[in-house]
mmCIF file of C-alpha atoms and ligand atoms in Angstrom:
data_model
loop_
_atom_site.group_PDB
_atom_site.id
_atom_site.type_symbol
_atom_site.label_atom_id
_atom_site.label_comp_id
_atom_site.label_asym_id
_atom_site.label_seq_id
_atom_site.Cartn_x
_atom_site.Cartn_y
_atom_site.Cartn_z
ATOM 1 C CA MET V 285 -209.829 138.827 -135.701
ATOM 2 C CA ASN V 286 -206.510 136.988 -135.877
ATOM 3 C CA ARG V 287 -206.141 133.228 -136.332
ATOM 4 C CA GLU V 288 -205.713 132.514 -132.653
ATOM 5 C CA GLU V 289 -208.762 134.543 -131.640
ATOM 6 C CA LEU V 290 -210.885 132.777 -134.256
ATOM 7 C CA ILE V 291 -209.752 129.334 -133.079
ATOM 8 C CA LYS V 292 -210.584 130.181 -129.479
ATOM 9 C CA LYS V 293 -213.962 131.593 -130.409
ATOM 10 C CA LEU V 294 -215.080 128.655 -132.558
ATOM 11 C CA PRO V 295 -217.220 125.970 -130.965
ATOM 12 C CA LYS V 296 -215.450 122.654 -131.583
ATOM 13 C CA ALA V 297 -216.021 118.932 -131.194
ATOM 14 C CA GLU V 298 -213.172 116.660 -130.138
ATOM 15 C CA LEU V 299 -213.282 113.196 -131.711
ATOM 16 C CA HIS V 300 -209.952 111.669 -130.691
ATOM 17 C CA LEU V 301 -209.096 111.871 -127.018
ATOM 18 C CA HIS V 302 -207.935 109.051 -124.763
ATOM 19 C CA ILE V 303 -209.111 109.840 -121.266
ATOM 20 C CA GLU V 304 -206.047 108.066 -119.801
ATOM 21 C CA GLY V 305 -203.934 110.352 -121.983
ATOM 22 C CA SER V 306 -205.320 113.448 -120.283
ATOM 23 C CA PHE V 307 -203.745 112.375 -116.964
ATOM 24 C CA GLU V 308 -201.636 115.373 -115.936
ATOM 25 C CA PRO V 309 -198.584 114.636 -113.747
ATOM 26 C CA GLU V 310 -199.916 116.830 -110.908
ATOM 27 C CA LEU V 311 -203.100 114.762 -110.636
ATOM 28 C CA MET V 312 -201.085 111.559 -111.082
ATOM 29 C CA PHE V 313 -198.999 112.409 -108.005
ATOM 30 C CA GLU V 314 -202.093 113.343 -105.998
ATOM 31 C CA ILE V 315 -203.931 110.112 -106.841
ATOM 32 C CA ALA V 316 -200.821 107.937 -106.368
ATOM 33 C CA GLN V 317 -200.413 109.415 -102.908
ATOM 34 C CA ARG V 318 -203.997 108.888 -101.803
ATOM 35 C CA ASN V 319 -203.929 105.315 -103.151
ATOM 36 C CA ASN V 320 -200.566 104.634 -101.509
ATOM 37 C CA ILE V 321 -198.889 103.687 -104.749
ATOM 38 C CA ALA V 322 -195.200 104.381 -105.303
ATOM 39 C CA ILE V 323 -194.252 105.903 -108.641
ATOM 40 C CA ARG V 324 -190.725 105.887 -109.974
ATOM 41 C CA PHE V 325 -190.520 109.657 -110.463
ATOM 42 C CA LYS V 326 -189.455 111.974 -107.630
ATOM 43 C CA ASN V 327 -191.297 115.027 -108.880
ATOM 44 C CA ILE V 328 -193.257 116.548 -111.735
ATOM 45 C CA MET V 329 -190.095 117.790 -113.443
ATOM 46 C CA GLU V 330 -188.791 114.235 -113.648
ATOM 47 C CA VAL V 331 -192.072 113.041 -115.116
ATOM 48 C CA LYS V 332 -192.011 115.703 -117.793
ATOM 49 C CA GLU V 333 -188.405 114.917 -118.673
ATOM 50 C CA ALA V 334 -189.425 111.292 -119.263
ATOM 51 C CA TYR V 335 -191.992 112.398 -121.851
ATOM 52 C CA ASN V 336 -189.478 112.206 -124.645
ATOM 53 C CA PHE V 337 -190.764 109.725 -127.170
ATOM 54 C CA HIS V 338 -189.288 108.344 -130.371
ATOM 55 C CA ASN V 339 -192.269 106.273 -131.531
ATOM 56 C CA LEU V 340 -195.707 105.060 -130.445
ATOM 57 C CA GLN V 341 -194.432 102.196 -128.265
ATOM 58 C CA SER V 342 -192.060 104.414 -126.272
ATOM 59 C CA PHE V 343 -195.099 106.529 -125.382
ATOM 60 C CA LEU V 344 -197.420 103.594 -124.671
ATOM 61 C CA ASP V 345 -194.991 102.130 -122.106
ATOM 62 C CA ILE V 346 -195.138 105.272 -119.987
ATOM 63 C CA TYR V 347 -198.863 105.863 -120.632
ATOM 64 C CA TYR V 348 -199.802 102.443 -119.235
ATOM 65 C CA GLU V 349 -197.455 102.999 -116.303
ATOM 66 C CA GLY V 350 -199.206 106.272 -115.443
ATOM 67 C CA ALA V 351 -202.685 104.751 -115.728
ATOM 68 C CA ALA V 352 -201.751 102.124 -113.141
ATOM 69 C CA VAL V 353 -202.358 104.535 -110.244
ATOM 70 C CA LEU V 354 -206.068 104.768 -111.107
ATOM 71 C CA ILE V 355 -207.937 102.460 -108.749
ATOM 72 C CA ASN V 356 -211.178 103.925 -107.409
ATOM 73 C CA GLU V 357 -214.261 105.382 -109.046
ATOM 74 C CA GLN V 358 -213.300 108.800 -107.690
ATOM 75 C CA ASP V 359 -209.952 108.578 -109.533
ATOM 76 C CA PHE V 360 -211.713 108.089 -112.870
ATOM 77 C CA TYR V 361 -214.137 110.872 -111.992
ATOM 78 C CA ASP V 362 -211.311 113.306 -111.149
ATOM 79 C CA LEU V 363 -209.404 112.366 -114.305
ATOM 80 C CA THR V 364 -212.442 112.941 -116.524
ATOM 81 C CA MET V 365 -213.502 116.110 -114.741
ATOM 82 C CA ALA V 366 -210.044 117.645 -115.213
ATOM 83 C CA TYR V 367 -210.273 117.021 -118.971
ATOM 84 C CA LEU V 368 -213.819 118.410 -119.190
ATOM 85 C CA LYS V 369 -212.666 121.617 -117.459
ATOM 86 C CA ARG V 370 -210.129 122.001 -120.242
ATOM 87 C CA CYS V 371 -212.911 121.466 -122.779
ATOM 88 C CA LYS V 372 -214.811 124.346 -121.219
ATOM 89 C CA GLU V 373 -211.732 126.589 -121.402
ATOM 90 C CA ASP V 374 -211.105 125.663 -125.049
ATOM 91 C CA ASN V 375 -214.747 125.999 -126.137
ATOM 92 C CA VAL V 376 -215.006 122.289 -126.913
ATOM 93 C CA VAL V 377 -218.783 121.886 -126.767
ATOM 94 C CA HIS V 378 -218.909 118.199 -127.649
ATOM 95 C CA THR V 379 -216.402 115.407 -127.034
ATOM 96 C CA GLU V 380 -216.258 111.722 -127.935
ATOM 97 C CA ILE V 381 -213.950 110.126 -125.401
ATOM 98 C CA PHE V 382 -211.972 106.898 -125.740
ATOM 99 C CA PHE V 383 -211.414 104.748 -122.701
ATOM 100 C CA ASP V 384 -209.310 101.585 -122.455
ATOM 101 C CA PRO V 385 -211.067 99.174 -120.064
ATOM 102 C CA GLN V 386 -208.414 96.445 -120.388
ATOM 103 C CA THR V 387 -205.709 98.776 -119.014
ATOM 104 C CA HIS V 388 -207.668 98.685 -115.766
ATOM 105 C CA THR V 389 -209.513 95.365 -115.691
ATOM 106 C CA ASP V 390 -206.223 93.512 -116.274
ATOM 107 C CA ARG V 391 -205.008 95.069 -112.983
ATOM 108 C CA GLY V 392 -208.130 93.943 -111.129
ATOM 109 C CA VAL V 393 -210.096 97.205 -111.345
ATOM 110 C CA PRO V 394 -213.698 96.255 -112.205
ATOM 111 C CA PHE V 395 -215.190 97.517 -115.482
ATOM 112 C CA GLU V 396 -218.018 99.295 -113.663
ATOM 113 C CA VAL V 397 -215.617 101.269 -111.453
ATOM 114 C CA VAL V 398 -213.959 102.709 -114.564
ATOM 115 C CA PHE V 399 -217.226 103.303 -116.375
ATOM 116 C CA ASN V 400 -219.113 104.824 -113.427
ATOM 117 C CA GLY V 401 -216.352 107.313 -112.600
ATOM 118 C CA ILE V 402 -216.117 108.544 -116.181
ATOM 119 C CA GLN V 403 -219.869 108.609 -116.737
ATOM 120 C CA ARG V 404 -220.563 110.575 -113.540
ATOM 121 C CA ALA V 405 -218.177 113.324 -114.686
ATOM 122 C CA LEU V 406 -219.778 113.431 -118.144
ATOM 123 C CA THR V 407 -223.198 113.950 -116.572
ATOM 124 C CA VAL V 408 -221.934 116.791 -114.375
ATOM 125 C CA ALA V 409 -220.258 118.527 -117.340
ATOM 126 C CA GLU V 410 -223.426 118.340 -119.393
ATOM 127 C CA THR V 411 -225.603 119.669 -116.570
ATOM 128 C CA GLU V 412 -223.207 122.406 -115.426
ATOM 129 C CA TRP V 413 -221.625 123.523 -118.679
ATOM 130 C CA GLY V 414 -223.765 122.049 -121.472
ATOM 131 C CA ILE V 415 -220.848 119.993 -122.806
ATOM 132 C CA THR V 416 -222.299 116.979 -124.639
ATOM 133 C CA SER V 417 -220.361 113.748 -125.028
ATOM 134 C CA HIS V 418 -220.206 110.155 -126.147
ATOM 135 C CA LEU V 419 -218.035 107.304 -124.903
ATOM 136 C CA ILE V 420 -216.035 105.006 -127.167
ATOM 137 C CA MET V 421 -214.634 101.804 -125.694
ATOM 138 C CA CYS V 422 -211.292 100.821 -127.217
ATOM 139 C CA PHE V 423 -209.835 97.346 -127.401
ATOM 140 C CA LEU V 424 -206.067 97.159 -126.934
ATOM 141 C CA ARG V 425 -204.823 95.648 -130.175
ATOM 142 C CA HIS V 426 -201.641 94.173 -128.659
ATOM 143 C CA LEU V 427 -203.870 91.901 -126.543
ATOM 144 C CA SER V 428 -205.749 88.860 -127.815
ATOM 145 C CA GLU V 429 -209.076 88.573 -129.583
ATOM 146 C CA GLU V 430 -210.270 86.549 -126.600
ATOM 147 C CA SER V 431 -209.507 89.415 -124.220
ATOM 148 C CA ALA V 432 -211.418 91.821 -126.499
ATOM 149 C CA PHE V 433 -214.429 89.464 -126.471
ATOM 150 C CA LYS V 434 -214.297 89.335 -122.667
ATOM 151 C CA THR V 435 -214.270 93.144 -122.543
ATOM 152 C CA LEU V 436 -217.189 93.368 -124.956
ATOM 153 C CA LYS V 437 -219.180 91.053 -122.700
ATOM 154 C CA GLU V 438 -218.354 93.144 -119.617
ATOM 155 C CA SER V 439 -219.545 96.285 -121.369
ATOM 156 C CA LEU V 440 -222.999 94.987 -122.291
ATOM 157 C CA PRO V 441 -224.808 96.162 -119.115
ATOM 158 C CA PHE V 442 -223.603 99.696 -119.960
ATOM 159 C CA LYS V 443 -224.030 99.569 -123.711
ATOM 160 C CA LYS V 444 -226.640 102.256 -123.966
ATOM 161 C CA HIS V 445 -224.054 104.730 -122.661
ATOM 162 C CA ILE V 446 -221.258 103.613 -125.033
ATOM 163 C CA ILE V 447 -221.768 104.692 -128.621
ATOM 164 C CA ALA V 448 -218.943 102.861 -130.348
ATOM 165 C CA VAL V 449 -216.025 100.497 -130.037
ATOM 166 C CA GLY V 450 -212.535 101.425 -131.198
ATOM 167 C CA LEU V 451 -209.063 99.971 -131.561
ATOM 168 C CA ASP V 452 -205.889 101.459 -130.099
ATOM 169 C CA SER V 453 -202.402 100.655 -128.691
ATOM 170 C CA GLY V 454 -199.412 99.358 -130.708
ATOM 171 C CA GLU V 455 -200.482 99.323 -134.338
ATOM 172 C CA VAL V 456 -197.743 97.614 -136.336
ATOM 173 C CA GLY V 457 -198.115 93.823 -136.251
ATOM 174 C CA HIS V 458 -201.712 94.020 -135.011
ATOM 175 C CA PRO V 459 -203.820 94.642 -138.128
ATOM 176 C CA PRO V 460 -207.556 95.401 -137.906
ATOM 177 C CA GLN V 461 -208.249 91.953 -139.355
ATOM 178 C CA LYS V 462 -207.295 90.432 -135.958
ATOM 179 C CA PHE V 463 -210.464 92.006 -134.507
ATOM 180 C CA GLN V 464 -212.946 91.403 -137.322
ATOM 181 C CA ARG V 465 -215.044 88.898 -135.358
ATOM 182 C CA VAL V 466 -215.224 90.943 -132.178
ATOM 183 C CA PHE V 467 -216.187 94.053 -134.164
ATOM 184 C CA GLU V 468 -218.926 92.038 -135.892
ATOM 185 C CA ALA V 469 -220.228 90.960 -132.493
ATOM 186 C CA ALA V 470 -220.085 94.571 -131.260
ATOM 187 C CA MET V 471 -222.047 95.784 -134.295
ATOM 188 C CA GLU V 472 -224.695 93.148 -133.626
ATOM 189 C CA GLU V 473 -225.042 94.661 -130.150
ATOM 190 C CA GLY V 474 -225.612 98.070 -131.731
ATOM 191 C CA PHE V 475 -222.189 99.676 -131.313
ATOM 192 C CA LEU V 476 -220.789 101.890 -134.052
ATOM 193 C CA THR V 477 -217.144 101.290 -134.933
ATOM 194 C CA VAL V 478 -213.968 103.346 -135.309
ATOM 195 C CA ALA V 479 -210.293 102.311 -135.342
ATOM 196 C CA HIS V 480 -206.813 103.766 -135.143
ATOM 197 C CA ALA V 481 -205.216 103.032 -138.507
ATOM 198 C CA GLY V 482 -202.463 104.542 -140.605
ATOM 199 C CA GLU V 483 -200.703 106.298 -137.713
ATOM 200 C CA GLU V 484 -197.563 104.130 -137.832
ATOM 201 C CA GLY V 485 -199.166 101.255 -139.686
ATOM 202 C CA PRO V 486 -199.455 101.040 -143.493
ATOM 203 C CA ALA V 487 -202.331 102.230 -145.693
ATOM 204 C CA SER V 488 -203.460 98.588 -146.003
ATOM 205 C CA TYR V 489 -204.565 98.761 -142.346
ATOM 206 C CA ILE V 490 -206.911 101.615 -143.300
ATOM 207 C CA TRP V 491 -208.457 99.455 -146.055
ATOM 208 C CA GLU V 492 -208.941 96.680 -143.507
ATOM 209 C CA ALA V 493 -210.521 99.036 -140.975
ATOM 210 C CA LEU V 494 -213.008 100.198 -143.629
ATOM 211 C CA ASP V 495 -213.745 96.848 -145.248
ATOM 212 C CA LEU V 496 -213.537 94.447 -142.315
ATOM 213 C CA LEU V 497 -214.371 96.576 -139.274
ATOM 214 C CA LYS V 498 -216.861 98.832 -141.119
ATOM 215 C CA VAL V 499 -215.554 101.910 -139.339
ATOM 216 C CA LYS V 500 -217.335 105.239 -139.551
ATOM 217 C CA ARG V 501 -214.120 107.191 -138.926
ATOM 218 C CA ILE V 502 -210.400 106.561 -139.139
ATOM 219 C CA ASP V 503 -208.356 107.650 -136.143
ATOM 220 C CA HIS V 504 -205.158 109.325 -137.388
ATOM 221 C CA GLY V 505 -205.148 107.943 -140.960
ATOM 222 C CA VAL V 506 -202.316 110.220 -142.078
ATOM 223 C CA ARG V 507 -200.671 107.429 -144.069
ATOM 224 C CA ALA V 508 -203.700 107.329 -146.380
ATOM 225 C CA MET V 509 -201.715 109.843 -148.453
ATOM 226 C CA GLU V 510 -199.461 107.000 -149.598
ATOM 227 C CA ASP V 511 -202.291 105.271 -151.472
ATOM 228 C CA GLN V 512 -204.136 107.278 -154.121
ATOM 229 C CA LYS V 513 -206.949 104.754 -154.509
ATOM 230 C CA LEU V 514 -207.585 104.769 -150.802
ATOM 231 C CA LEU V 515 -207.482 108.549 -150.691
ATOM 232 C CA ALA V 516 -210.072 108.738 -153.482
ATOM 233 C CA ARG V 517 -212.365 106.441 -151.534
ATOM 234 C CA ILE V 518 -211.977 108.429 -148.303
ATOM 235 C CA ILE V 519 -212.872 111.614 -150.186
ATOM 236 C CA LYS V 520 -215.807 110.069 -152.054
ATOM 237 C CA GLU V 521 -217.298 108.389 -148.988
ATOM 238 C CA GLU V 522 -216.593 111.427 -146.777
ATOM 239 C CA ILE V 523 -214.834 109.339 -144.154
ATOM 240 C CA PRO V 524 -213.602 111.590 -141.354
ATOM 241 C CA LEU V 525 -209.958 111.387 -140.272
ATOM 242 C CA THR V 526 -209.331 112.302 -136.640
ATOM 243 C CA VAL V 527 -205.881 113.817 -137.040
ATOM 244 C CA CYS V 528 -203.745 114.648 -133.993
ATOM 245 C CA PRO V 529 -200.913 116.964 -135.087
ATOM 246 C CA LEU V 530 -199.009 117.427 -131.798
ATOM 247 C CA SER V 531 -199.230 113.686 -131.159
ATOM 248 C CA ASN V 532 -197.796 113.027 -134.633
ATOM 249 C CA LEU V 533 -194.977 115.437 -133.877
ATOM 250 C CA LYS V 534 -194.165 113.957 -130.435
ATOM 251 C CA LEU V 535 -194.251 110.373 -131.740
ATOM 252 C CA CYS V 536 -192.097 111.273 -134.750
ATOM 253 C CA VAL V 537 -194.733 110.433 -137.373
ATOM 254 C CA PHE V 538 -193.654 113.777 -138.884
ATOM 255 C CA LYS V 539 -190.277 115.376 -138.134
ATOM 256 C CA LYS V 540 -191.627 118.916 -138.039
ATOM 257 C CA LEU V 541 -195.137 120.313 -137.833
ATOM 258 C CA THR V 542 -194.479 122.134 -141.106
ATOM 259 C CA ASP V 543 -194.078 118.676 -142.732
ATOM 260 C CA HIS V 544 -197.578 117.597 -141.657
ATOM 261 C CA ASN V 545 -199.896 116.536 -144.489
ATOM 262 C CA LEU V 546 -203.130 117.846 -142.905
ATOM 263 C CA LYS V 547 -203.397 120.862 -145.183
ATOM 264 C CA LYS V 548 -202.713 118.796 -148.305
ATOM 265 C CA MET V 549 -205.494 116.396 -147.351
ATOM 266 C CA LEU V 550 -207.847 119.261 -146.535
ATOM 267 C CA LYS V 551 -207.206 120.849 -149.937
ATOM 268 C CA LEU V 552 -207.959 117.526 -151.632
ATOM 269 C CA GLY V 553 -211.339 117.458 -149.900
ATOM 270 C CA VAL V 554 -210.657 114.964 -147.108
ATOM 271 C CA ARG V 555 -212.848 115.468 -144.045
ATOM 272 C CA VAL V 556 -209.955 116.123 -141.651
ATOM 273 C CA THR V 557 -210.401 117.129 -138.020
ATOM 274 C CA ILE V 558 -207.906 118.309 -135.391
ATOM 275 C CA ASN V 559 -207.716 116.538 -132.024
ATOM 276 C CA SER V 560 -205.417 116.257 -129.027
ATOM 277 C CA ASP V 561 -205.086 112.431 -128.602
ATOM 278 C CA ASP V 562 -203.159 112.340 -125.289
ATOM 279 C CA PRO V 563 -202.793 116.012 -124.329
ATOM 280 C CA ALA V 564 -201.052 115.482 -120.985
ATOM 281 C CA TYR V 565 -198.249 113.651 -122.793
ATOM 282 C CA PHE V 566 -198.056 115.541 -126.078
ATOM 283 C CA GLY V 567 -198.014 119.115 -124.857
ATOM 284 C CA GLY V 568 -201.366 120.575 -125.739
ATOM 285 C CA TYR V 569 -205.138 120.414 -125.563
ATOM 286 C CA LEU V 570 -207.400 121.080 -128.520
ATOM 287 C CA ASN V 571 -206.836 124.798 -129.016
ATOM 288 C CA GLN V 572 -203.080 124.366 -128.762
ATOM 289 C CA ASN V 573 -203.222 121.702 -131.489
ATOM 290 C CA PHE V 574 -205.323 124.011 -133.632
ATOM 291 C CA ILE V 575 -203.182 127.101 -133.068
ATOM 292 C CA GLU V 576 -199.813 125.441 -133.641
ATOM 293 C CA THR V 577 -201.047 123.604 -136.734
ATOM 294 C CA ALA V 578 -202.664 126.715 -138.205
ATOM 295 C CA LYS V 579 -199.415 128.591 -137.694
ATOM 296 C CA ALA V 580 -197.128 125.864 -139.054
ATOM 297 C CA LEU V 581 -199.269 125.207 -142.145
ATOM 298 C CA ASP V 582 -200.509 128.758 -142.590
ATOM 299 C CA LEU V 583 -204.208 127.850 -142.488
ATOM 300 C CA ASN V 584 -206.549 130.701 -143.355
ATOM 301 C CA SER V 585 -209.823 131.455 -141.584
ATOM 302 C CA ASP V 586 -211.924 129.498 -144.103
ATOM 303 C CA GLU V 587 -209.737 126.437 -143.623
ATOM 304 C CA ILE V 588 -209.916 126.794 -139.842
ATOM 305 C CA LYS V 589 -213.711 127.047 -140.011
ATOM 306 C CA THR V 590 -213.909 124.010 -142.304
ATOM 307 C CA ILE V 591 -211.911 121.934 -139.806
ATOM 308 C CA ALA V 592 -214.258 122.986 -136.992
ATOM 309 C CA ILE V 593 -217.294 122.179 -139.174
ATOM 310 C CA ASN V 594 -215.736 118.791 -140.005
ATOM 311 C CA SER V 595 -215.505 118.011 -136.300
ATOM 312 C CA PHE V 596 -219.289 118.256 -135.971
ATOM 313 C CA GLN V 597 -219.977 116.640 -139.322
ATOM 314 C CA GLY V 598 -217.772 113.689 -138.370
ATOM 315 C CA SER V 599 -219.225 113.321 -134.875
ATOM 316 C CA PHE V 600 -221.872 110.895 -133.680
ATOM 317 C CA MET V 601 -224.183 113.656 -132.422
ATOM 318 C CA ASP V 602 -227.707 113.742 -133.784
ATOM 319 C CA GLU V 603 -228.324 115.553 -137.053
ATOM 320 C CA ASN V 604 -230.284 118.479 -135.544
ATOM 321 C CA GLU V 605 -227.503 119.267 -133.106
ATOM 322 C CA LYS V 606 -224.916 119.018 -135.884
ATOM 323 C CA THR V 607 -226.839 121.441 -138.067
ATOM 324 C CA LYS V 608 -227.183 123.891 -135.196
ATOM 325 C CA TRP V 609 -223.427 124.040 -134.523
ATOM 326 C CA ILE V 610 -222.477 124.101 -138.186
ATOM 327 C CA SER V 611 -224.727 127.054 -138.991
ATOM 328 C CA HIS V 612 -223.429 128.826 -135.888
ATOM 329 C CA ILE V 613 -219.877 128.438 -137.232
ATOM 330 C CA ARG V 614 -220.833 129.515 -140.744
ATOM 331 C CA ASN V 615 -222.416 132.687 -139.353
ATOM 332 C CA LEU V 616 -219.479 133.594 -137.138
ATOM 333 C CA PRO V 617 -217.699 136.688 -138.459
ATOM 334 C CA THR V 618 -214.006 136.250 -139.203
ATOM 335 C CA THR V 619 -213.003 139.889 -139.179
HETATM 336 N N1 LIG Q 844 -202.276 105.418 -130.893
HETATM 337 C C1 LIG Q 844 -202.488 104.185 -130.436
HETATM 338 N N2 LIG Q 844 -202.835 103.939 -129.185
HETATM 339 C C2 LIG Q 844 -202.999 104.952 -128.345
HETATM 340 C C3 LIG Q 844 -202.793 106.250 -128.765
HETATM 341 C C4 LIG Q 844 -202.437 106.491 -130.111
HETATM 342 O O1 LIG Q 844 -202.255 107.624 -130.587
HETATM 343 N N3 LIG Q 844 -203.026 107.031 -127.676
HETATM 344 C C5 LIG Q 844 -203.383 106.226 -126.672
HETATM 345 N N4 LIG Q 844 -203.358 104.955 -127.067
HETATM 346 ZN ZN1 LIG Q 845 -205.184 107.899 -130.270
#
């Protein structure tokens, strides 16, 4: 079996996926039209040409613009369903999805409209295709602590369906420390915690995410390599990193995929995973991320299997389910 066949065959969990980042231009046009919203692009070609980013902020500007056509529960359902269909195609059997309530509530779309649309699709995918999932609610770090507290309050009626809170949007200048109190309040309500850190921001933001926000995983975390003490801790405490190689390439975190430090971290014993982040914007869903990374870094079949095992190990699924998938992967022939 070649590398690509193995990747396709492996059951995988996705741990870093922004549902708003799976909004394909075709669906964006369809939803804009039915909601009577004008978008500045004439056609899909024009949209794709605009997806030329030089850093995180240049992407975020266009990502928030795209999300602004989502108004009704059906829109959030269609968005989520389209992503889950891709999961089925890629043999992603479990996914932990980020959503950004403030991107919508700040435009007057009620929290429950967003939540209900997403949740309804998750239920259908589990019933029809056996794809399991969890939801992670992210606070936008460029907004205030007060706005995050308001969002936390709005989420409480739905908290049994939201496993964790996270932190995303523009990293530099908005350290984890800004959200320490709201994360403490979220933990008191029973939420687990994760945070984007060390994508563009320094290694010190990863320390803060661990020490102040008590995160169970670091989203991205590639800049941990700049701090040996931090790296040692991440290895010792088995803290998963949800790495997104094609995102890193598109946002110029690494110049070339062959420069990516994923393999170095893997060899050092870091629990790295591969994820798609915002696949509609960065040119590939999970398998594409896996295949291109494996090719660029020359990952062998043991390394590929380890990354797939890490995705279950690092997930929030219950221990029995984890064990089941991990032994399935271990027993899968590679030749
Ligand atoms: N980083 C920060 N915020 C985001 C990202 C990301 O990769 N994707 C969507 N929002
Ligand atoms: Zn992300």
